[in-house]
CSV table of C-alpha atoms in Angstrom, one decimal:
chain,number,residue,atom,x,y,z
A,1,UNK,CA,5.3,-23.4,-14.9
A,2,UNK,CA,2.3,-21.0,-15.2
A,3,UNK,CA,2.0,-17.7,-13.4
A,4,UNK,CA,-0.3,-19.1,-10.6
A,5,UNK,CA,2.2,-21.6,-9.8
A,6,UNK,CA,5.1,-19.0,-9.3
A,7,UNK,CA,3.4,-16.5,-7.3
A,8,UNK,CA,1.9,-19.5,-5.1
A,9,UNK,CA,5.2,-20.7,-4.5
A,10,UNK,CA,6.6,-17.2,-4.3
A,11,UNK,CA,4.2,-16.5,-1.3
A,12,UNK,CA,5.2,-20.1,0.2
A,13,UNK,CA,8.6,-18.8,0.3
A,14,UNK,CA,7.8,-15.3,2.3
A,15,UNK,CA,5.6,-17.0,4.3
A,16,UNK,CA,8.3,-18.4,6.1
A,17,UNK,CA,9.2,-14.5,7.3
A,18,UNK,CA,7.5,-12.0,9.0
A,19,UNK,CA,5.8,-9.0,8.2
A,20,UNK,CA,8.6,-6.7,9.1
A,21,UNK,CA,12.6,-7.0,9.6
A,22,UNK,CA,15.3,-5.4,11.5
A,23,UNK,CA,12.9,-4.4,13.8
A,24,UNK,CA,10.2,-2.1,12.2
A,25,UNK,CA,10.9,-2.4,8.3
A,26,UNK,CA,8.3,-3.6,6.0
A,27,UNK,CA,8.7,-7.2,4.1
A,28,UNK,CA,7.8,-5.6,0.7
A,29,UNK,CA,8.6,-9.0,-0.8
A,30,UNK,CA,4.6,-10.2,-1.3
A,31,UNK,CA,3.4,-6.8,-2.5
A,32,UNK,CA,6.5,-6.9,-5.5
A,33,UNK,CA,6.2,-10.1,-6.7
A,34,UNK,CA,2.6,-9.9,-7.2
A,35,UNK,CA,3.0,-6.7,-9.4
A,36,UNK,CA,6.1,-8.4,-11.1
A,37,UNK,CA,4.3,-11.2,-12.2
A,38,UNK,CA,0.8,-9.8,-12.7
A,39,UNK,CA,3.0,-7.4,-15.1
A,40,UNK,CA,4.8,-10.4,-17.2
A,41,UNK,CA,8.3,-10.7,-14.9
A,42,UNK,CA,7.6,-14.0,-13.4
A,43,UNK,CA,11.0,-15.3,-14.6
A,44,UNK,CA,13.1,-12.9,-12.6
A,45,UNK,CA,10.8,-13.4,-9.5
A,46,UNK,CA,12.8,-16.2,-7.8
A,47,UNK,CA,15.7,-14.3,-8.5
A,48,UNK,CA,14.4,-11.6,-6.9
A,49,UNK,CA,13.5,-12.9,-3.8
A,50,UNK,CA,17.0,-14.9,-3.6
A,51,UNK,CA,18.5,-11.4,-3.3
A,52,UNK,CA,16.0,-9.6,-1.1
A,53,UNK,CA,14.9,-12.4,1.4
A,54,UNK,CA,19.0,-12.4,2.8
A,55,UNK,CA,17.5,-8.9,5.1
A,56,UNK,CA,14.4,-10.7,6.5
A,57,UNK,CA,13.6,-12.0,9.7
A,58,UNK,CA,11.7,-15.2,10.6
A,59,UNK,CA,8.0,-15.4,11.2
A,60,UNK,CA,7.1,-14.2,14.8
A,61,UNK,CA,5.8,-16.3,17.1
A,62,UNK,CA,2.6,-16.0,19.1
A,63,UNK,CA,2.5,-15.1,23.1
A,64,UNK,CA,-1.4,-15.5,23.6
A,65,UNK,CA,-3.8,-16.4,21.5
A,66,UNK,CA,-6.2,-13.2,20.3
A,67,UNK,CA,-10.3,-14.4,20.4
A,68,UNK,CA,-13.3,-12.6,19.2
A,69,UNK,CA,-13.8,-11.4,22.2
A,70,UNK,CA,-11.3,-9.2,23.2
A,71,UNK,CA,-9.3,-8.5,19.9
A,72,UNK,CA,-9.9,-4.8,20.7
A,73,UNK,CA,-7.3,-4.8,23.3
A,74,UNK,CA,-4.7,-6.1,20.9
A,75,UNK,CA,-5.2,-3.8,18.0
A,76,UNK,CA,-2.3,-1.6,16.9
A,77,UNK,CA,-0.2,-3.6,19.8
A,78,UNK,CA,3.0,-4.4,17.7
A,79,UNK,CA,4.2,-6.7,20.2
A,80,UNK,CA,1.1,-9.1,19.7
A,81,UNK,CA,2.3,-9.5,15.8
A,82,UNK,CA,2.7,-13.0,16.0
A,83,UNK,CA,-0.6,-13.1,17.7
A,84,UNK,CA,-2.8,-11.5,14.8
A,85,UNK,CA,-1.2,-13.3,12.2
A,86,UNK,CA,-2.5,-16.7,14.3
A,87,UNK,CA,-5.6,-15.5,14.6
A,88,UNK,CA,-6.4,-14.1,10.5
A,89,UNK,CA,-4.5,-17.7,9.8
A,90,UNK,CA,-7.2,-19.1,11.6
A,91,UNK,CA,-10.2,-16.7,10.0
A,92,UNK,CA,-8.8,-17.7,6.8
A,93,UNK,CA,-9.6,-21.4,7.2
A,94,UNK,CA,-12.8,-21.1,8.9
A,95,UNK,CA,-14.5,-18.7,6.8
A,96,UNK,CA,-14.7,-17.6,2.9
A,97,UNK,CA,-12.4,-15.2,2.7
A,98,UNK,CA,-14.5,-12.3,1.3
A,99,UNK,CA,-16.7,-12.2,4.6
A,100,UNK,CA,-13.6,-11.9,6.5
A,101,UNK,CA,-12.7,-8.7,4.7
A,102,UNK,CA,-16.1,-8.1,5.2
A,103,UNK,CA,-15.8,-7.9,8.6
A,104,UNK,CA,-12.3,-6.7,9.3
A,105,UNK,CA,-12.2,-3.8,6.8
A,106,UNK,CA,-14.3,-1.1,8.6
A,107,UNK,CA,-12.7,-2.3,11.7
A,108,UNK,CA,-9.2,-1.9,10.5
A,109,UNK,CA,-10.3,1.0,8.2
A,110,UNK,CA,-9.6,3.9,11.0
A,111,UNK,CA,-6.3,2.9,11.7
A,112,UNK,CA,-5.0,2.7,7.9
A,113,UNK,CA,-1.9,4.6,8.6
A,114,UNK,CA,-0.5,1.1,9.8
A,115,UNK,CA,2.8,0.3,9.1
A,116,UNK,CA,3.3,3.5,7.2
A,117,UNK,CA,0.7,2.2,5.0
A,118,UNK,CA,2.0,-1.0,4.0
A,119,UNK,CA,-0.8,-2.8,6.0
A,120,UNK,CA,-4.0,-2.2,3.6
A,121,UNK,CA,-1.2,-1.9,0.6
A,122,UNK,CA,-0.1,-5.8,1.4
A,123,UNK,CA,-4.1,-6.4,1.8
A,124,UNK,CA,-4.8,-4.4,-1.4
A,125,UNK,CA,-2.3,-6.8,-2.9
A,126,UNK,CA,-3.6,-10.1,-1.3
A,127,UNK,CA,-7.2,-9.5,-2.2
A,128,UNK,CA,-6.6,-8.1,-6.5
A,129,UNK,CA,-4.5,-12.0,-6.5
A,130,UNK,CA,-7.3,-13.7,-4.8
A,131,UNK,CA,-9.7,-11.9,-7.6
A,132,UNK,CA,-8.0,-14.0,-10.0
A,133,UNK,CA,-7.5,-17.1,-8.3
A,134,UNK,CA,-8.6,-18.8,-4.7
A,135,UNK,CA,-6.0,-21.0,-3.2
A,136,UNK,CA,-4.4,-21.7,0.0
A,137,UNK,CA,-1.2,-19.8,-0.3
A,138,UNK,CA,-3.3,-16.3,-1.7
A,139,UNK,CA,-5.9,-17.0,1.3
A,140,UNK,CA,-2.8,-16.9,3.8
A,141,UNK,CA,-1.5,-14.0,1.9
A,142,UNK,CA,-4.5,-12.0,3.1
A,143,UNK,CA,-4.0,-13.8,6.3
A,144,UNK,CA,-0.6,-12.2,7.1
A,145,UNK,CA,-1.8,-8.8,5.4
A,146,UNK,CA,-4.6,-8.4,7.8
A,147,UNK,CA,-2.5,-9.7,11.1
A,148,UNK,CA,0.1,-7.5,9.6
A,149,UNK,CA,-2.2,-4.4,9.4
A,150,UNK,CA,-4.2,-5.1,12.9
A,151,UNK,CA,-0.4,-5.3,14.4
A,152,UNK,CA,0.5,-2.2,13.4
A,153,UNK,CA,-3.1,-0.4,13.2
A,154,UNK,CA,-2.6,3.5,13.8
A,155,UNK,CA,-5.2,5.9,12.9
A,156,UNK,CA,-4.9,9.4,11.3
A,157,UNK,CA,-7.6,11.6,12.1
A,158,UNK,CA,-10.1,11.9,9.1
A,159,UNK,CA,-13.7,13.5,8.4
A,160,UNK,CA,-16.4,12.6,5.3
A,161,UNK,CA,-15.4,15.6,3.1
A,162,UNK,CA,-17.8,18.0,2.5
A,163,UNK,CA,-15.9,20.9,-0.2
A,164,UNK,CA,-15.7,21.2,-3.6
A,165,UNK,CA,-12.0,20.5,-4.9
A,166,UNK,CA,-11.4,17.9,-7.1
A,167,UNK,CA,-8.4,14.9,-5.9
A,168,UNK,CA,-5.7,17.4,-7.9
A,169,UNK,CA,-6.6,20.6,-6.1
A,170,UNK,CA,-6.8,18.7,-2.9
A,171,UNK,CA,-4.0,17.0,-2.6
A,172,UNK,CA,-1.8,20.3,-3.9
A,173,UNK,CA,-3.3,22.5,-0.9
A,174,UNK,CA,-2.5,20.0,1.8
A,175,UNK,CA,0.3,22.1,4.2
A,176,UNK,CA,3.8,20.7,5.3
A,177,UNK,CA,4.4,19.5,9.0
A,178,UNK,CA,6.2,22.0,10.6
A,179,UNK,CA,9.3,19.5,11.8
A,180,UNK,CA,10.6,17.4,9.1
A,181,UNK,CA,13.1,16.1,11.1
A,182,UNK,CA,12.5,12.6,12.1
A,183,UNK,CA,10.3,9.3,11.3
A,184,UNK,CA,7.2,8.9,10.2
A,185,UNK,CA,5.5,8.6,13.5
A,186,UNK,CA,7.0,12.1,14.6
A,187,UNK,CA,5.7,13.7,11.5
A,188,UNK,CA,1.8,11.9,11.8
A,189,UNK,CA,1.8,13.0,15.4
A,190,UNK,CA,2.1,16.5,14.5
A,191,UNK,CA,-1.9,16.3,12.4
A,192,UNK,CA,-3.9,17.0,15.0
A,193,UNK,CA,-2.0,20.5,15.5
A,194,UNK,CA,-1.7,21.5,12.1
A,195,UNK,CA,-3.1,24.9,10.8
A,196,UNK,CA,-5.6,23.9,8.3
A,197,UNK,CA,-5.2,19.9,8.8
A,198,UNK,CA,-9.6,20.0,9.3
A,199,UNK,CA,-10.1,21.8,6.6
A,200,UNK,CA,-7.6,20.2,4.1
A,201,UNK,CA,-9.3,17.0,5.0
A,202,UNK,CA,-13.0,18.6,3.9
A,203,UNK,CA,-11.9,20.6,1.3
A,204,UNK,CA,-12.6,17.2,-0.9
A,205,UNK,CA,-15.6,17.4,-2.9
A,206,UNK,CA,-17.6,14.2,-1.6
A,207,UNK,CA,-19.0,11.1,-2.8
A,208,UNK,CA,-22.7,10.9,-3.4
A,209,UNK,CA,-22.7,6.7,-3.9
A,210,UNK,CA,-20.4,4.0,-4.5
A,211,UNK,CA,-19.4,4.4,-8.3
A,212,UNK,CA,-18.8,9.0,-7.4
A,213,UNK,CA,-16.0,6.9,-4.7
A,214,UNK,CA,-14.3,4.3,-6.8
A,215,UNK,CA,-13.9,7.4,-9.3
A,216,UNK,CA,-12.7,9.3,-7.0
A,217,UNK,CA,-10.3,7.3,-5.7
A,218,UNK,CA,-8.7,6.6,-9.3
A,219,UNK,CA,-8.7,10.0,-9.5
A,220,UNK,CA,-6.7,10.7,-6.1
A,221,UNK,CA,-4.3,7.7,-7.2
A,222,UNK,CA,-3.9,9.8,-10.5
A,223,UNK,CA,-3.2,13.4,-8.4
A,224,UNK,CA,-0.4,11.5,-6.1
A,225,UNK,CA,1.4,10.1,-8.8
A,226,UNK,CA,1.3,13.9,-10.5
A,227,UNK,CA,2.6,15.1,-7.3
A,228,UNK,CA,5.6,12.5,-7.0
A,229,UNK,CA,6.8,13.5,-9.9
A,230,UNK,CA,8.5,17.0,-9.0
A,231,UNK,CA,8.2,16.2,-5.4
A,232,UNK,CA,9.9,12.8,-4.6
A,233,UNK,CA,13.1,14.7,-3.8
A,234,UNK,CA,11.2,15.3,-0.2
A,235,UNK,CA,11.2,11.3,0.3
A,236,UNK,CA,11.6,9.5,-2.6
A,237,UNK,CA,10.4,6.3,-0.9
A,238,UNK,CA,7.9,7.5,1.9
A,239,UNK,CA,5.9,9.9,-1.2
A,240,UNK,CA,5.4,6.8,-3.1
A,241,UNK,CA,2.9,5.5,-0.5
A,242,UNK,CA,0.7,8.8,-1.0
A,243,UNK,CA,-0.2,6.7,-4.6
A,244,UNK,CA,0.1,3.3,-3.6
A,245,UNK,CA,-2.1,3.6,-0.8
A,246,UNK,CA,-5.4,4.2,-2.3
A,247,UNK,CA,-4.5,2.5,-5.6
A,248,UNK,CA,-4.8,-0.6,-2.9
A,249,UNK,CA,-8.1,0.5,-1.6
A,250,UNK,CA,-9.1,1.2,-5.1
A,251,UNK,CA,-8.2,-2.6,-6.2
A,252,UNK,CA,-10.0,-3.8,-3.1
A,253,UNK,CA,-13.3,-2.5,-3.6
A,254,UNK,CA,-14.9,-5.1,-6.1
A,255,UNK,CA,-14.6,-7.3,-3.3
A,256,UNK,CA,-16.5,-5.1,-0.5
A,257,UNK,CA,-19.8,-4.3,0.1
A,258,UNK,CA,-20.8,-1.5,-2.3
A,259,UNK,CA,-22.1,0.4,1.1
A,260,UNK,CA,-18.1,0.0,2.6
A,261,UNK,CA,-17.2,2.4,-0.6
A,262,UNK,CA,-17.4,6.1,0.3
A,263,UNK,CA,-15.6,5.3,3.7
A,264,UNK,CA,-12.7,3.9,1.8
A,265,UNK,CA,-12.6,6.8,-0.1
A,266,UNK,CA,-12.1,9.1,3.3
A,267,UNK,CA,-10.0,7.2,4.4
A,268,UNK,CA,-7.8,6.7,1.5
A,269,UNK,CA,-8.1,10.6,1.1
A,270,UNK,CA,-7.2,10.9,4.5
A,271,UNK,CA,-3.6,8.3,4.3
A,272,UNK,CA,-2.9,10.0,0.7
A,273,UNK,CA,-3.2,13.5,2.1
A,274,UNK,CA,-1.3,12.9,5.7
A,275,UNK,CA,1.5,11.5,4.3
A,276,UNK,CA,2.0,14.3,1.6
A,277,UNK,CA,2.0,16.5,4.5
A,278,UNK,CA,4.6,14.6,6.0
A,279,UNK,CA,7.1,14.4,3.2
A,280,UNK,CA,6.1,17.4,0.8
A,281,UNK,CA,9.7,19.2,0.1
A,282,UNK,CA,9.0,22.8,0.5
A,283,UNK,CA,9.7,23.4,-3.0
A,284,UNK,CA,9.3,21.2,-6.4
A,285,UNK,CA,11.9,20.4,-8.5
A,286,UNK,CA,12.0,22.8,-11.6
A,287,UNK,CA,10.6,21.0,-14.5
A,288,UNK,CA,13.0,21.3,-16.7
A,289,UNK,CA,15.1,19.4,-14.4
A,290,UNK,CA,12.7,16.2,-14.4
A,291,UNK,CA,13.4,13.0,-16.3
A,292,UNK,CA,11.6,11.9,-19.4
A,293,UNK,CA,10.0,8.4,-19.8
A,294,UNK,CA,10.1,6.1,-22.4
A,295,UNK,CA,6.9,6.1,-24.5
A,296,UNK,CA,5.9,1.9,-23.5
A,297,UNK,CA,4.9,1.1,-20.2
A,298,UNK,CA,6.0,-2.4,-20.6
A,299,UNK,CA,9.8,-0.8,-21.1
A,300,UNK,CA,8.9,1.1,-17.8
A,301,UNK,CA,7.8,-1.3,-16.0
A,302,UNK,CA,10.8,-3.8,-17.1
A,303,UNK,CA,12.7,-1.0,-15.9
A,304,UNK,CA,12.1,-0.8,-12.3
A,305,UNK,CA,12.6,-4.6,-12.4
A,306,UNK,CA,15.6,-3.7,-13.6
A,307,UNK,CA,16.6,-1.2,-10.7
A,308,UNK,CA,15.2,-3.5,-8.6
A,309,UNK,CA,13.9,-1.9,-5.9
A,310,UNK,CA,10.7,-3.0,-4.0
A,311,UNK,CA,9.4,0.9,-4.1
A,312,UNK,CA,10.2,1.6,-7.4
A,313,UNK,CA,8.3,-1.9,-8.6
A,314,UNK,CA,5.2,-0.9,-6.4
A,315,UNK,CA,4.8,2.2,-7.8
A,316,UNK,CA,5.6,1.1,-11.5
A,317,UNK,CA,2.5,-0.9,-11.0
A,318,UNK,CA,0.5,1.6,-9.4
A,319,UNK,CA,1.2,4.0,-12.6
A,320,UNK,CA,0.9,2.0,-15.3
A,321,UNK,CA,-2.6,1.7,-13.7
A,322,UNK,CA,-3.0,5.7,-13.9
A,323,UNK,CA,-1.7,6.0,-17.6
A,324,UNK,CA,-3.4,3.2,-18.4
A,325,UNK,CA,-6.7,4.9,-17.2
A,326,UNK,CA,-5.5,8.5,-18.3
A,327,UNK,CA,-2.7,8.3,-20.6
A,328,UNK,CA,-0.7,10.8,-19.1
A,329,UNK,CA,2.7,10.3,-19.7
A,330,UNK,CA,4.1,11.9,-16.4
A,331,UNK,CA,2.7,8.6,-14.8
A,332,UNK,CA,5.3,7.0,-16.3
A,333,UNK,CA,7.7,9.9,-15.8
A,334,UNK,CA,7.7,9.5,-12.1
A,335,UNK,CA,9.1,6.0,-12.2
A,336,UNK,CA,11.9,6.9,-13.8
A,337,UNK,CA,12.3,9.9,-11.3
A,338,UNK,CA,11.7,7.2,-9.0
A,339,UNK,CA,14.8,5.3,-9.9
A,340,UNK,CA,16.6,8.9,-10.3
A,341,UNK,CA,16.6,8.8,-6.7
A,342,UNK,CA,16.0,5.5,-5.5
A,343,UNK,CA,19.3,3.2,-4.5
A,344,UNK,CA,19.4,0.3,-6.9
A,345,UNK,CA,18.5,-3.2,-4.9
């Protein structure tokens, strides 16, 4: 069996759950076993999912169908779940695929906070497999990305950035939210208030054209990983999404308009940056105390298979991505932090 076959039939299997379980948890099941097999796992794959698909629920239902005409009422309306993903599985078979995204992507752009992220990471995901291959099971992959993401849309407020600081700088000035305390949700709400939120989000030197944003995006992808490393004791789960994030807008761009760029670039900036504020510890780990990596990626990467854990697989793949483009070793340091702290599947 080739890899095309396993992941198709990988995403047959998920396909039979829904976007989230036990009531507001993510199904990280067709974000890992993309990156598991893109990376050379497909073997442990079925494995995998025999273990982690026990905690799912079954695919929702629709209540009323969602149209063209009045889909703004039902964005970021989690109850209408089983709605949106009717209505992308529809888009999906009535239109090529790419102007769908075409379409949907600046709508569901503002609200990219959904699902804690996990919406335009599943659709980053969807869209780099359907780069390689077109076939039914990817195209409702990106279906059930897109449903799941219009489901769970919730913005975080974001300007075009207008400074001077490179991704690094940025991303290591952003300020704590005040109350640490609960969920996600509790710690986004508490933006809009924050001394120096505006001006974190501006202090990002901007993007002149397309190519300036897709650099800048890999370089932002880059800075989070950096900053997981000595800060993942804050959240070692929830800080892995401050990388994942726009490493999914990044892998999404070759199939967007070139003009649909620099937004995804605030917006990434914006996701990245907001959720570093939400799980920053207030101090990082000495670094002395940090783990040290083994010198392959492959070995890295065959470790967090190993751990298996859905987090610790999605951001393997994210930072063999980053050394892979910078050859910084701490990329591949922070996975192992990552399953450091990280309960083994």
């Amino acid at each position: 069996m080739n890899i095309d076959d396993t992941l198709d039939e990988a995403y047959e299997r998920l396909h039979r759950t829904g976007p989230e379980f036990e009531g507001w948890l993510t199904n990280h099941g067709p974000m890992a076993v993309e990156s598991m097999i893109r990376r050379g796992h497909a073997r442990q794959v079925h494995r995998w999912l025999d273990d982690y698909m026990r905690r799912l629920d079954d695919l929702p239902r629709g209540t009323s169908p969602i149209t063209a005409d009045d889909w703004r009422t039902a964005l970021g309306d989690p109850r209408r779940l089983g709605d949106w993903l009717a209505f992308f599985a529809r888009e999906m078979t009535e239109q090529p695929w790419p102007a769908v995204l075409e379409t949907w992507w600046p709508r569901l752009l503002p609200g990219i906070a959904a699902g804690a992220t996990h919406g335009v990471i599943r659709t980053g995901h969807a869209v780099h497999a359907l780069l390689d291959h077109e076939d039914g099971p990817r195209l409702a992959e990106l279906g059930q990305a897109l449903g799941y993401w219009a489901a769970r849309w919730q913005q975080v407020p974001f300007t075009a950035p207008s400074g001077t600081a490179d991704p690094a700088s940025a991303l290591a000035a952003v300020p704590r939210v005040p109350d640490q305390s609960a969920g996600i949700n509790h710690r986004l709400d508490q933006l809009t208030g924050l001394a120096g939120w505006p001006t974190t989000l501006t202090a990002l030197r901007p993007a002149t054209d397309a190519a300036q944003a897709r650099d800048l995006l890999a370089d932002l992808t880059a800075a989070a990983t950096a900053h997981y490393l000595p800060n993942a004791h804050g959240s070692a789960v929830m800080l892995v999404h401050a990388a994942t994030a726009p490493m999914a807008v990044l892998r999404t761009l070759p199939a967007l308009p070139r003009d649909q760029w620099v937004v995804s670039l605030h917006a990434a900036w914006a996701a990245s940056a907001a959720v570093t504020a939400a799980y920053t510890p207030a101090a990082p780990a000495p670094r002395h105390t940090l783990p040290t990596a083994p010198d392959s990626p492959d070995e890295v990467f065959a470790r967090a298979v190993r751990h298996g854990d859905e987090h610790v697989i999605k951001l393997a793949d994210t930072c063999l991505d980053v050394h892979q483009r910078t050859g910084d070793p701490d990329a591949l340091t922070a996975v192992i932090r990552a399953t450091d702290l990280i309960d083994e599947l």
